[in-house]
Short mmCIF file of C-alpha atoms in Angstrom, two decimals:
data_model
loop_
_atom_site.label_atom_id
_atom_site.label_comp_id
_atom_site.label_asym_id
_atom_site.label_seq_id
_atom_site.Cartn_x
_atom_site.Cartn_y
_atom_site.Cartn_z
CA MET G 16 -20.30 -5.09 -8.55
CA LEU G 17 -23.08 -2.94 -7.14
CA GLN G 18 -22.24 -0.04 -4.86
CA PRO G 19 -24.34 1.43 -2.03
CA PHE G 20 -26.32 4.45 -3.21
CA ARG G 21 -25.07 6.77 -0.46
CA MET G 22 -22.43 6.10 2.17
CA ALA G 23 -20.06 8.23 4.25
CA ASN G 24 -16.41 7.51 3.52
CA SER G 25 -14.11 8.06 6.47
CA GLU G 26 -10.57 6.76 6.12
CA ILE G 27 -9.96 3.74 8.36
CA ARG G 28 -6.40 2.49 8.99
CA VAL G 29 -6.42 -1.27 9.54
CA ARG G 30 -3.70 -3.83 10.19
CA LEU G 31 -4.78 -7.32 9.07
CA GLN G 32 -3.64 -10.28 11.12
CA ARG G 33 -0.81 -12.31 9.60
CA ALA G 34 -1.64 -15.99 9.12
CA GLU G 35 1.49 -17.00 11.05
CA GLY G 36 0.57 -14.52 13.80
CA SER G 37 -2.45 -16.63 14.68
CA ALA G 38 -0.07 -19.48 15.62
CA LEU G 39 1.75 -17.45 18.30
CA PRO G 40 1.37 -18.61 21.92
CA ILE G 41 -1.59 -17.15 23.84
CA ASP G 42 -1.10 -15.11 27.03
CA PRO G 43 -2.88 -17.05 29.81
CA VAL G 44 -4.03 -13.91 31.67
CA PHE G 45 -5.24 -11.60 28.91
CA GLY G 46 -5.95 -14.14 26.16
CA ASN G 47 -3.95 -12.24 23.50
CA ALA G 48 -1.29 -13.67 21.22
CA MET G 49 2.21 -13.12 22.61
CA GLY G 50 4.56 -11.51 20.12
CA THR G 51 5.38 -8.13 18.71
CA ILE G 52 2.85 -6.14 16.71
CA GLU G 53 5.00 -6.76 13.61
CA GLN G 54 4.85 -10.54 14.17
CA GLN G 55 1.08 -10.50 14.55
CA TYR G 56 -0.08 -7.90 11.99
CA GLN G 57 0.62 -6.75 8.44
CA PRO G 58 1.47 -3.09 7.73
CA ALA G 59 -1.49 -0.70 7.97
CA ILE G 60 -3.72 -0.14 4.95
CA THR G 61 -6.37 2.54 4.47
CA LEU G 62 -9.95 1.56 3.73
CA ARG G 63 -12.95 3.83 3.27
CA GLY G 64 -15.87 3.07 5.55
CA GLN G 65 -18.52 4.48 7.84
CA PRO G 66 -17.75 4.13 11.58
CA ARG G 67 -20.42 4.05 14.30
CA PHE G 68 -19.57 4.00 18.01
CA ARG G 69 -21.67 2.77 20.94
CA ARG G 70 -20.64 3.01 24.57
CA GLU G 71 -21.68 0.16 26.78
CA GLU G 72 -22.20 1.33 30.34
CA GLU G 73 -22.16 -2.19 31.69
CA THR G 74 -19.21 -2.52 34.05
CA MET G 75 -17.20 -5.65 34.68
CA ALA G 76 -15.01 -6.44 37.63
CA GLY G 77 -11.45 -7.34 36.73
CA PRO G 78 -7.94 -7.30 38.17
CA ALA G 79 -7.61 -3.63 37.19
CA GLY G 80 -10.96 -2.66 38.75
CA ASP G 81 -14.35 -1.95 37.19
CA SER G 82 -14.27 -0.91 33.56
CA SER G 83 -16.60 -0.10 30.71
CA TYR G 84 -15.68 -0.62 27.09
CA THR G 85 -16.55 0.96 23.79
CA LYS G 86 -18.02 -1.12 21.00
CA GLY G 87 -19.18 -0.21 17.55
CA TYR G 88 -18.99 -1.21 13.91
CA ILE G 89 -17.63 0.04 10.63
CA THR G 90 -19.67 -0.39 7.46
CA PHE G 91 -17.57 -1.19 4.40
CA SER G 92 -18.85 -1.58 0.84
CA ALA G 93 -18.22 -4.96 -0.75
CA ARG G 94 -16.47 -3.13 -3.61
CA GLU G 95 -14.03 -1.40 -1.21
CA LEU G 96 -13.03 -4.72 0.33
CA SER G 97 -12.73 -6.39 -3.07
CA ASN G 98 -10.61 -3.51 -4.45
CA ASN G 99 -8.19 -3.96 -1.51
CA ASN G 100 -7.94 -7.76 -1.95
CA ILE G 101 -9.81 -8.50 1.27
CA THR G 102 -11.61 -11.55 -0.03
CA PRO G 103 -13.23 -13.21 1.74
CA PRO G 104 -14.27 -10.31 4.01
CA SER G 105 -13.72 -12.60 7.01
CA LEU G 106 -10.01 -11.69 6.65
CA LEU G 107 -10.95 -8.56 8.60
CA GLU G 108 -11.73 -10.62 11.70
CA ASN G 109 -9.08 -10.13 14.41
CA ALA G 110 -7.66 -7.16 12.46
CA ARG G 111 -6.52 -4.14 14.43
CA ILE G 112 -8.03 -0.69 13.81
CA VAL G 113 -5.21 1.79 14.40
CA GLY G 114 -6.68 5.06 13.15
CA ILE G 115 -9.70 6.85 11.75
CA ARG G 116 -9.83 10.13 9.87
CA ARG G 117 -13.48 11.16 10.10
CA LEU G 118 -15.17 13.56 7.72
CA HIS G 119 -15.03 16.41 10.25
CA ASN G 120 -11.25 15.94 10.40
CA ALA G 121 -10.71 15.36 6.68
CA ALA G 122 -7.95 17.96 6.36
CA GLY G 123 -6.27 16.88 9.59
CA THR G 124 -4.58 13.78 10.88
CA PHE G 125 -5.81 10.33 11.82
CA ASP G 126 -7.29 9.87 15.29
CA GLU G 127 -5.15 7.10 16.77
CA LEU G 128 -7.20 4.17 18.07
CA ASP G 129 -6.59 0.63 19.19
CA PHE G 130 -9.59 -1.62 18.54
CA GLN G 131 -9.94 -5.22 17.44
CA ILE G 132 -12.46 -6.37 14.85
CA THR G 133 -14.32 -9.27 16.42
CA GLU G 134 -16.87 -10.17 13.75
CA VAL G 135 -17.73 -9.36 10.12
CA ARG G 136 -21.33 -9.75 8.93
CA ALA G 137 -22.72 -9.41 5.40
CA ARG G 138 -25.59 -6.94 5.02
CA GLY G 139 -27.88 -6.22 2.09
CA HIS G 140 -30.48 -8.30 0.34
CA MET G 141 -29.79 -7.82 -3.35
CA ALA G 142 -29.90 -10.89 -5.58
CA GLY G 143 -26.26 -10.36 -6.63
CA GLY G 144 -24.97 -10.68 -3.06
CA PRO G 145 -24.30 -8.34 -0.15
CA LEU G 146 -23.54 -4.70 -0.89
CA ILE G 147 -22.05 -3.90 2.48
CA TYR G 148 -20.31 -5.60 5.39
CA LYS G 149 -20.39 -4.57 9.03
CA ALA G 150 -17.14 -5.10 10.92
CA PHE G 151 -17.91 -5.09 14.66
CA PHE G 152 -15.11 -4.01 16.98
CA GLU G 153 -14.24 -3.49 20.64
CA LYS G 154 -11.23 -2.59 22.75
CA PHE G 155 -8.60 -5.25 23.26
CA LYS G 156 -9.08 -7.39 26.36
CA ASP G 157 -5.88 -6.12 27.95
CA VAL G 158 -7.15 -2.53 27.59
CA HIS G 159 -10.37 -3.05 29.56
CA GLY G 160 -9.27 -5.85 31.93
CA SER G 161 -9.16 -9.59 31.60
CA GLY G 162 -12.44 -10.11 33.47
CA ARG G 163 -14.46 -9.76 30.24
CA THR G 164 -15.73 -12.99 28.74
CA GLY G 165 -18.01 -13.56 25.77
CA ALA G 166 -19.31 -11.03 23.27
#
């Protein structure tokens, strides 16, 4: 399998959603599955990827007041996902990002985060298939208010 020529490799801690966790009842206010983290997600695994953050300044009214939310994406190589048995890459959708150790903090600890991967898109145009995947993420709905709808 081909590998990208050059790519930053931060360590990303991810908890994949359990198949049975998707069958849990949905909270009517926040739209999240009701159940413990252990019921919804597998234990955390570490993947190497390249995170990019964007801050959306758009504010949305909600029960907790106006809020803005952070969105971004993490670029993973197809080989990294394959080596960690994440095939198809759509298994990353609805996963929870719980930590990132960026290159500037390589000797330190993970920065604790709480984001949800909302979409995974293939990127690359080589004849053998995509070389990279972009996993788009945002804060959980209950973190930035339930007034948010859509993408």
